[in-house]
PDB file of C-alpha atoms and ligand atoms in Angstrom:
ATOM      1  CA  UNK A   1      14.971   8.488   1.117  1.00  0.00           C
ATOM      2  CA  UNK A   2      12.153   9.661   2.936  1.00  0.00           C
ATOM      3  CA  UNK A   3       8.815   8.320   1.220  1.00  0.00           C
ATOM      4  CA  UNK A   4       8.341   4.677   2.222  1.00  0.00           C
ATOM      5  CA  UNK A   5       5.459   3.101   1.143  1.00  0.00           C
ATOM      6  CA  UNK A   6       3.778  -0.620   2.238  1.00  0.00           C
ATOM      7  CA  UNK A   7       1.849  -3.015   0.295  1.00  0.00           C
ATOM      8  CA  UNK A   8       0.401  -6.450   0.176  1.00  0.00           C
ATOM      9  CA  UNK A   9      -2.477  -8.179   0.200  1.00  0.00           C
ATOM     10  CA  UNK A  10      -4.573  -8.354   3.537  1.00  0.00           C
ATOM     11  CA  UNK A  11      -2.862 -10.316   5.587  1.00  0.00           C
ATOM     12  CA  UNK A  12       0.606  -9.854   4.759  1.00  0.00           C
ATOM     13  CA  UNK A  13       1.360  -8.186   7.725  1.00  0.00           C
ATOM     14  CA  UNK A  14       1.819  -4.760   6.031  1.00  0.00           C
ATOM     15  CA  UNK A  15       0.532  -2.754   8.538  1.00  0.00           C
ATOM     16  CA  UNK A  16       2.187  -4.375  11.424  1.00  0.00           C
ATOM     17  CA  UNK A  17       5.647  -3.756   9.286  1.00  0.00           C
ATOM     18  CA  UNK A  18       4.681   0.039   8.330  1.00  0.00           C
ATOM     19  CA  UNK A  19       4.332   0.859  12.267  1.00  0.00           C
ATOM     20  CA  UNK A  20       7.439  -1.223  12.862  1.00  0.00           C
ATOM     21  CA  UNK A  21       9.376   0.822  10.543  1.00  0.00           C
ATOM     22  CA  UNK A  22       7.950   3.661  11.356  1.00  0.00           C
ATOM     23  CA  UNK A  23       8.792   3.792  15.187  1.00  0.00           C
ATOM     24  CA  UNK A  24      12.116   2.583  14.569  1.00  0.00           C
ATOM     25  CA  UNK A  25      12.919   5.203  12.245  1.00  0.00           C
ATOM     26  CA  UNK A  26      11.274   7.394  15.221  1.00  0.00           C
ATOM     27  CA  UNK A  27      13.839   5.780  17.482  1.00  0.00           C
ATOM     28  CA  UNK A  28      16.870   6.844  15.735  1.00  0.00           C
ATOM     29  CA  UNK A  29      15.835  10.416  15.822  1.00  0.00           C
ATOM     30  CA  UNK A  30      13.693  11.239  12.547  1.00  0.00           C
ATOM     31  CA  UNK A  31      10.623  13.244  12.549  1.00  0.00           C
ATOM     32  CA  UNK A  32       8.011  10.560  10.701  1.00  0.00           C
ATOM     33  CA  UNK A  33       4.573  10.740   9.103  1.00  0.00           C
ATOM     34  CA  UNK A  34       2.262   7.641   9.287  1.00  0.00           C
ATOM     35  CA  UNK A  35      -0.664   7.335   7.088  1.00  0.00           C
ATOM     36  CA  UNK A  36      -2.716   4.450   5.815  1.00  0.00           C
ATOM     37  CA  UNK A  37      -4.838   4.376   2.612  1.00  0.00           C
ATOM     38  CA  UNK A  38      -8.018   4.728   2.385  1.00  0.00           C
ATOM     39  CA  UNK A  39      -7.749   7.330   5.507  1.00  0.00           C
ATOM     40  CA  UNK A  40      -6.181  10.152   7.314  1.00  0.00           C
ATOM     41  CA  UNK A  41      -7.937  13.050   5.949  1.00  0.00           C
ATOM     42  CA  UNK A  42     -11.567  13.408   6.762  1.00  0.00           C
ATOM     43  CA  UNK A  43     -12.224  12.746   2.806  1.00  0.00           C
ATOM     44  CA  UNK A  44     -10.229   9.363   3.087  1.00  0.00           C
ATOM     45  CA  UNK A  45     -11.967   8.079   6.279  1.00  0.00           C
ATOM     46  CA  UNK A  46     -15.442   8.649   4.680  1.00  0.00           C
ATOM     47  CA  UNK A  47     -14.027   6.927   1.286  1.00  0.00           C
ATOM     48  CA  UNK A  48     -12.747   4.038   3.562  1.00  0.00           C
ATOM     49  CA  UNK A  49     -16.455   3.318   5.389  1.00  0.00           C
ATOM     50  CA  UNK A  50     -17.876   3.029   1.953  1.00  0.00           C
ATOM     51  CA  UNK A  51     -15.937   0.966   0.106  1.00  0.00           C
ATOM     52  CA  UNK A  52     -14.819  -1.662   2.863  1.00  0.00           C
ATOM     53  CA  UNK A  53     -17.920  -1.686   4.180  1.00  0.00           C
ATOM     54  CA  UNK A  54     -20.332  -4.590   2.872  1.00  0.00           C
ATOM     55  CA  UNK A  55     -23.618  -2.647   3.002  1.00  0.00           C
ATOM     56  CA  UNK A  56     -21.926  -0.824   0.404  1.00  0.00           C
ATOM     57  CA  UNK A  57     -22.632  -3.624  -1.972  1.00  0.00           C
ATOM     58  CA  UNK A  58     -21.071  -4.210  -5.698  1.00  0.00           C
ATOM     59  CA  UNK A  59     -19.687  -0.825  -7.408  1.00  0.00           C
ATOM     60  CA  UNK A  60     -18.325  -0.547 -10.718  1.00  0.00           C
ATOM     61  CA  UNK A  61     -14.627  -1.190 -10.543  1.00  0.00           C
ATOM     62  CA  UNK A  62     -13.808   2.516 -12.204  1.00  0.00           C
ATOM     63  CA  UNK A  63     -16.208   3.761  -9.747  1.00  0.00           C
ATOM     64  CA  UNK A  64     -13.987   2.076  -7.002  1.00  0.00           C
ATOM     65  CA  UNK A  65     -10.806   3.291  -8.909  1.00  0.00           C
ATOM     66  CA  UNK A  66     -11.783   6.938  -8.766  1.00  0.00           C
ATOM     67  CA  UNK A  67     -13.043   6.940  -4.928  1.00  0.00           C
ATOM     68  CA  UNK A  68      -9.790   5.610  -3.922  1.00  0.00           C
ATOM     69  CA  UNK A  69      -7.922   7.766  -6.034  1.00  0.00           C
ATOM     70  CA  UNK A  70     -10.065  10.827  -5.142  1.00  0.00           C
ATOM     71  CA  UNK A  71      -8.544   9.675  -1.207  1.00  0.00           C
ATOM     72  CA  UNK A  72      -5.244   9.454  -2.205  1.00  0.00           C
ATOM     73  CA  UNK A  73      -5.220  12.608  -4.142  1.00  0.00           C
ATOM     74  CA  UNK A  74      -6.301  14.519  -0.935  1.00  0.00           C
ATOM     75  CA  UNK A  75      -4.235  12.418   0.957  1.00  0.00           C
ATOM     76  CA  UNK A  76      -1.154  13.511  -0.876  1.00  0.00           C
ATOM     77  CA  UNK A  77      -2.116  17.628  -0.965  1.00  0.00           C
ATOM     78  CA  UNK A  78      -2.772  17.670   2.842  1.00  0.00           C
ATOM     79  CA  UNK A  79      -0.657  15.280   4.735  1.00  0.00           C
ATOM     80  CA  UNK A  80       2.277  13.736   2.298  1.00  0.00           C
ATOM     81  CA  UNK A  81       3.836  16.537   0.304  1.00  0.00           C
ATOM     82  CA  UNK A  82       3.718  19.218   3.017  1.00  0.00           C
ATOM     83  CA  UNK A  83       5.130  16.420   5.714  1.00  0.00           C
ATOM     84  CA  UNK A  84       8.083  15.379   2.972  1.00  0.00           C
ATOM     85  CA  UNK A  85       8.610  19.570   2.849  1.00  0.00           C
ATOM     86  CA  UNK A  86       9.259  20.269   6.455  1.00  0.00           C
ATOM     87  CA  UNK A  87      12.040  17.724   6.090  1.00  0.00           C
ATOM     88  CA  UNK A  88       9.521  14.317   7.610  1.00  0.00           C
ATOM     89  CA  UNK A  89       9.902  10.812   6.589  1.00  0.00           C
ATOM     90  CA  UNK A  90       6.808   9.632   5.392  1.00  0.00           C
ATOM     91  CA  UNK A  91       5.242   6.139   5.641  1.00  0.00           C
ATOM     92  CA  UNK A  92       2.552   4.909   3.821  1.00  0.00           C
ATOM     93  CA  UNK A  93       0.446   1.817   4.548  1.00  0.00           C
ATOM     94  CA  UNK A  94      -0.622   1.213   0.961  1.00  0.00           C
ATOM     95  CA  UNK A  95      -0.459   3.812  -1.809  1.00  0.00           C
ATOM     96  CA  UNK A  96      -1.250   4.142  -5.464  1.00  0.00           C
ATOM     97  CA  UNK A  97       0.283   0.209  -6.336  1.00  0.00           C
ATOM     98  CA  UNK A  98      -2.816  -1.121  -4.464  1.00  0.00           C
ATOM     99  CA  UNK A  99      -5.201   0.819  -6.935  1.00  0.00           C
ATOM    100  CA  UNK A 100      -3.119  -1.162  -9.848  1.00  0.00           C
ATOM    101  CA  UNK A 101      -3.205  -4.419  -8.141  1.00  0.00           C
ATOM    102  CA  UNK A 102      -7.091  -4.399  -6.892  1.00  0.00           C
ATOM    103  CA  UNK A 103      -8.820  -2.531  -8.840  1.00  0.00           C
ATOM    104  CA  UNK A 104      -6.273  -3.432 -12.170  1.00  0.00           C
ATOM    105  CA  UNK A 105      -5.229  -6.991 -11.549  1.00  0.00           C
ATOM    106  CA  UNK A 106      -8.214  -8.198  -9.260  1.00  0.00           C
ATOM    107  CA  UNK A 107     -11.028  -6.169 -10.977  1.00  0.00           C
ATOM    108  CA  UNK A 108      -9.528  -5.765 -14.426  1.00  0.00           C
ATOM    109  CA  UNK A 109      -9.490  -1.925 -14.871  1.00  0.00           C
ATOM    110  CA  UNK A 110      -6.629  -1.313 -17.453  1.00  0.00           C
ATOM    111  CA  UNK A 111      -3.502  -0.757 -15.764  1.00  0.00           C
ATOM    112  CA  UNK A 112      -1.796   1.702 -17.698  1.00  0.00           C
ATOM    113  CA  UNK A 113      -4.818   3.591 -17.619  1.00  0.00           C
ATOM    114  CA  UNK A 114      -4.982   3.447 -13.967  1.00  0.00           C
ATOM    115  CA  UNK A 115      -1.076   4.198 -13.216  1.00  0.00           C
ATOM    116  CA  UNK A 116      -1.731   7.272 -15.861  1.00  0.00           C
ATOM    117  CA  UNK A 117      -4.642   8.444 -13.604  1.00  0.00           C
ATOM    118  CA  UNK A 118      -3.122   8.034 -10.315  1.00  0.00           C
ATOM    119  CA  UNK A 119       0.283   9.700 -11.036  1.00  0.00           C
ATOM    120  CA  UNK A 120      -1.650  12.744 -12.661  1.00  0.00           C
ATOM    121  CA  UNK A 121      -3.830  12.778  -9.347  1.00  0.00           C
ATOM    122  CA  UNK A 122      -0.884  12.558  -6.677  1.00  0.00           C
ATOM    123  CA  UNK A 123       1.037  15.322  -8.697  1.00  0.00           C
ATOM    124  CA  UNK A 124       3.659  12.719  -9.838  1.00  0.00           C
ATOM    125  CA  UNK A 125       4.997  11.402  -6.688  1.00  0.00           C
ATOM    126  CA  UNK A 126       6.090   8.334  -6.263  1.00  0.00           C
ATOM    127  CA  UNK A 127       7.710   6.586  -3.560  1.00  0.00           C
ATOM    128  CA  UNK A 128      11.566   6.447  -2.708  1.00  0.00           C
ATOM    129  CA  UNK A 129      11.263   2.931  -1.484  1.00  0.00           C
ATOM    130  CA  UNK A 130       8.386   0.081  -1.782  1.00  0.00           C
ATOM    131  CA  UNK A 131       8.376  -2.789   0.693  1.00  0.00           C
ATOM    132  CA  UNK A 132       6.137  -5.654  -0.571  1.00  0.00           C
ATOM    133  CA  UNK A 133       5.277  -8.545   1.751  1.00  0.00           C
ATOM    134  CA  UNK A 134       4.484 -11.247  -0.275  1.00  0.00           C
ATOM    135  CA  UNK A 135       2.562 -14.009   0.541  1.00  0.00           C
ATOM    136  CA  UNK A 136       0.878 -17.096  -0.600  1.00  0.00           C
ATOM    137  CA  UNK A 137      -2.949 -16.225  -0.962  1.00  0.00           C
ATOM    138  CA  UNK A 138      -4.184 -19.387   1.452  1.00  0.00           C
ATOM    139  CA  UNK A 139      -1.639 -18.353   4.231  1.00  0.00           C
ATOM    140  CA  UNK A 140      -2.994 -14.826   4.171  1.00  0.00           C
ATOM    141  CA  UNK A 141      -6.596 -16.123   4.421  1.00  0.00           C
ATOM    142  CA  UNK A 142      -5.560 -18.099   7.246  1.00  0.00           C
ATOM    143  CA  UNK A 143      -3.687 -14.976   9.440  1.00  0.00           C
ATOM    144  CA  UNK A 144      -6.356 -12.359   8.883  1.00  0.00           C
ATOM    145  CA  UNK A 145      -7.822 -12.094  12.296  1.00  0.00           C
ATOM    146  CA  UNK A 146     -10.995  -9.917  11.560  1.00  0.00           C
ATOM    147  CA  UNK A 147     -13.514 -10.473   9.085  1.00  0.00           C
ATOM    148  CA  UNK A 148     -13.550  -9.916   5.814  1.00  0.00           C
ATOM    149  CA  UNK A 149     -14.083  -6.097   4.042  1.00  0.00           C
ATOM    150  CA  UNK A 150     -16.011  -5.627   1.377  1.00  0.00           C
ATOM    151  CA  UNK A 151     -12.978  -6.224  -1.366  1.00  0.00           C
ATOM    152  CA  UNK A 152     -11.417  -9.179   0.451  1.00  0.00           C
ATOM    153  CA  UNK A 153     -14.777 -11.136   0.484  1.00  0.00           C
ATOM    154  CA  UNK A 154     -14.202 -11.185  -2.922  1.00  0.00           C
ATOM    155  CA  UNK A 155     -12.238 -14.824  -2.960  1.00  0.00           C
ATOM    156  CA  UNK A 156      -8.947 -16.357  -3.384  1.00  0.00           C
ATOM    157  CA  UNK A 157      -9.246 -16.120  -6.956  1.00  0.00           C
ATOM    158  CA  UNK A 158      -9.401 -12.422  -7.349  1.00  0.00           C
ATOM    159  CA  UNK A 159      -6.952 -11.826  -4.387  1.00  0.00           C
ATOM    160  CA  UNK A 160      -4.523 -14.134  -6.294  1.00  0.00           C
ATOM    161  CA  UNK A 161      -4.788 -11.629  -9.416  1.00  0.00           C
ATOM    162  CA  UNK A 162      -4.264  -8.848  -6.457  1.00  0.00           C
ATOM    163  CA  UNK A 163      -0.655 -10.670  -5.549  1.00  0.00           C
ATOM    164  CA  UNK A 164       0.596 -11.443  -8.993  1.00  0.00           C
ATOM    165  CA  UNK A 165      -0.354  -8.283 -10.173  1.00  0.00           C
ATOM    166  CA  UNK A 166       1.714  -6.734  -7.211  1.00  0.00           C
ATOM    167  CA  UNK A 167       4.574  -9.234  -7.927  1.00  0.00           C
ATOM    168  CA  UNK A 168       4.592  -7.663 -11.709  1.00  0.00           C
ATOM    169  CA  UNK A 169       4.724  -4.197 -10.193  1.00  0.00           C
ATOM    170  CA  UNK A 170       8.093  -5.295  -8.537  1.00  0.00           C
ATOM    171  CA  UNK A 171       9.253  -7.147 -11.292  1.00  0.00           C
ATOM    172  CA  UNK A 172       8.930  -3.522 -13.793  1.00  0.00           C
ATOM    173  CA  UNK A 173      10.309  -1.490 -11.431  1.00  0.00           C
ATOM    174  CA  UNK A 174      13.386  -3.667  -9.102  1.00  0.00           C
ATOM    175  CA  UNK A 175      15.380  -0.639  -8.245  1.00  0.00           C
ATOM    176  CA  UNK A 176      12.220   1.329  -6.042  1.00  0.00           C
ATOM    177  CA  UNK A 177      10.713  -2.249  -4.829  1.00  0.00           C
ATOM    178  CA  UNK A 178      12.163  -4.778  -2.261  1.00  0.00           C
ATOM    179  CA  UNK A 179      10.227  -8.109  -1.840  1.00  0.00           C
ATOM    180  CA  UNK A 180       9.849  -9.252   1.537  1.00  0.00           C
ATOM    181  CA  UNK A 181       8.996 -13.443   2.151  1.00  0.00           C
ATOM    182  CA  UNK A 182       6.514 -12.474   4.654  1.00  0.00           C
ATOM    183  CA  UNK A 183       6.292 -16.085   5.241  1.00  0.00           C
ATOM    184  CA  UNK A 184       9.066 -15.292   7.769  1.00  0.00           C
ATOM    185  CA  UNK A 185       8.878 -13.572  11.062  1.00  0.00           C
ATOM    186  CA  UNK A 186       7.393 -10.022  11.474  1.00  0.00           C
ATOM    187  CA  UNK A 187      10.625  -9.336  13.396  1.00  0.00           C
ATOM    188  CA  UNK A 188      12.812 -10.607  10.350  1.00  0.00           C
ATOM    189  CA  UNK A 189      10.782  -8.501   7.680  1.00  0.00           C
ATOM    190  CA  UNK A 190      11.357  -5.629  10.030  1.00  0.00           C
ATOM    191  CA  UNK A 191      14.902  -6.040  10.394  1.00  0.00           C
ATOM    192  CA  UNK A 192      15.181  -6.072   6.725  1.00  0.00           C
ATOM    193  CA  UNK A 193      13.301  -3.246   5.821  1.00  0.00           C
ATOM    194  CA  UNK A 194      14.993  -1.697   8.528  1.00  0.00           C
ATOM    195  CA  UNK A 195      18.731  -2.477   7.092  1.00  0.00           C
ATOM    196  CA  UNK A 196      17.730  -1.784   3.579  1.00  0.00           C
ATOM    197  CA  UNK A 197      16.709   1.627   4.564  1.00  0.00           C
ATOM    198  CA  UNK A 198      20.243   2.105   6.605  1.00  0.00           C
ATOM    199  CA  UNK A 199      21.860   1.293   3.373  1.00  0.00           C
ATOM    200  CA  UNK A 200      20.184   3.469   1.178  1.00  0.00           C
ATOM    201  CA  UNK A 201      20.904   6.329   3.516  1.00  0.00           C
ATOM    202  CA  UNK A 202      24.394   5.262   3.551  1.00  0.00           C
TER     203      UNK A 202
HETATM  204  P1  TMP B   1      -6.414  -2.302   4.491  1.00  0.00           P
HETATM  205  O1  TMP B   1      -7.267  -3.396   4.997  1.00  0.00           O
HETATM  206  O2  TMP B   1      -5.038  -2.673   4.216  1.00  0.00           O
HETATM  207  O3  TMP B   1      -6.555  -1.063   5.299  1.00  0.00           O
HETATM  208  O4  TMP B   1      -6.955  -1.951   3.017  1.00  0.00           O
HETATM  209  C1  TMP B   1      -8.207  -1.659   2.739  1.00  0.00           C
HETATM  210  C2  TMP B   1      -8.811  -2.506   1.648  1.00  0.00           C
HETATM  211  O5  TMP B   1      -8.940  -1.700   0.467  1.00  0.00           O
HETATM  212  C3  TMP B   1      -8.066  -3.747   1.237  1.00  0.00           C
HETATM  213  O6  TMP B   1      -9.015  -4.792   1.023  1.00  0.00           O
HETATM  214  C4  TMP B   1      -7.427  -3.360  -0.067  1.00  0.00           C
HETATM  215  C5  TMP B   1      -8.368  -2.348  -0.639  1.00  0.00           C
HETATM  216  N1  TMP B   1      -7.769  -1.334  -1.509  1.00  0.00           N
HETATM  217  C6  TMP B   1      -8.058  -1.347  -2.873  1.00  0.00           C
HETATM  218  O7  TMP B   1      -8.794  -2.213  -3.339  1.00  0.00           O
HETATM  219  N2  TMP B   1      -7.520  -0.375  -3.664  1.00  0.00           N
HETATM  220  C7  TMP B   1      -6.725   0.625  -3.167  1.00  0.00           C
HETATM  221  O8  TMP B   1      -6.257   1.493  -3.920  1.00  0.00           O
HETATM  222  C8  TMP B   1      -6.444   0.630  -1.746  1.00  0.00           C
HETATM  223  C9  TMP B   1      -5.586   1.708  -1.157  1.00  0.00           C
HETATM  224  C10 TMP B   1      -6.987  -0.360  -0.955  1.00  0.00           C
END
């Protein structure tokens, strides 16, 4: 069980419960990998400064697509598949679900296309385990505590799409995804991800 990846829209807490998990997994003795998306190779960091940042301005949502798929592609190659090899856990703070719910569900890229695209790019792997926070869109506005990037300026209407498009992602695929109310605590989400990933190891 040892690729673990995050998602949600901004806000959820995602990030917060990707480092929880992470250290804890840390805690009990694994060796464990934490990347975020866009980031953590030099390509992803660049990709990251131009599409969150609003001087970018409007792109073309396929030109968005690709960018972040380009970063996750590299991302995969450099950091992911050789960590997984030398035995590593790896945690990801968003992977290639967030390309199906923004740039698909939000921006209205087809989604088949998209999943076709990414799993060519990341060589076919997929996660062992998805953790989604879920949230209700206004509550999420309400607990970001920086300003907005680039794609979440875009509204509650798009980042609506962006949840229920995650939501269906879950819904196709039960066994790989676990829905977390992140409506609760951080500490309860934690503690479930947590026991759901003793169980699975098990
Ligand atoms: P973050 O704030 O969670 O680091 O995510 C960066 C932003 O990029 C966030 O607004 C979601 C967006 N995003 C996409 O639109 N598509 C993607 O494939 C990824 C990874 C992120």
């Amino acid at each position: 069980m040892p690729f673990v990846a995050v998602e949600g829209i901004d806000g959820s807490g995602k990030s917060s419960l990707a480092r929880g998990v992470a250290a804890s997994l840390e805690s009990s003795g694994h060796k464990v990998l934490l990347v975020r998306e866009p980031g953590s190779t030099p390509l992803g960091e660049g990709v990251r400064e131009i599409l969150l940042s609003p001087t970018t301005g409007e792109l073309h949502v396929w030109a968005e697509a690709c960018l972040f798929v380009a970063a996750r592609a590299e991302l995969v190659r450099r950091e992911i598949q050789p960590a997984l090899a030398e035995g590593r856990w790896v945690i990801t703070d968003r992977y290639f679900y967030s390309t199906l719910a923004y740039q698909g569900g939000g921006g209205g890229a087809d989604i088949e296309t998209l999943r076709r695209l990414n799993l060519e790019a990341v060589g076919g792997l997929v996660p062992d385990r998805v953790f989604l926070l879920d949230l209700p869109v206004e509550i999420a506005k309400e607990r970001r505590q920086r300003p907005a990037d680039r794609i979440e300026a875009r509204g509650a209407d798009y980042t609506s799409r962006v949840r229920r498009a995650f939501l269906a992602e879950a819904e196709r695929d039960p066994a790989r995804f676990l829905v977390l109310d992140a409506r609760s605590t951080m500490e309860e989400c934690e503690r479930l991800a947590r026991q759901d990933l003793l169980n699975r190891q098990g």
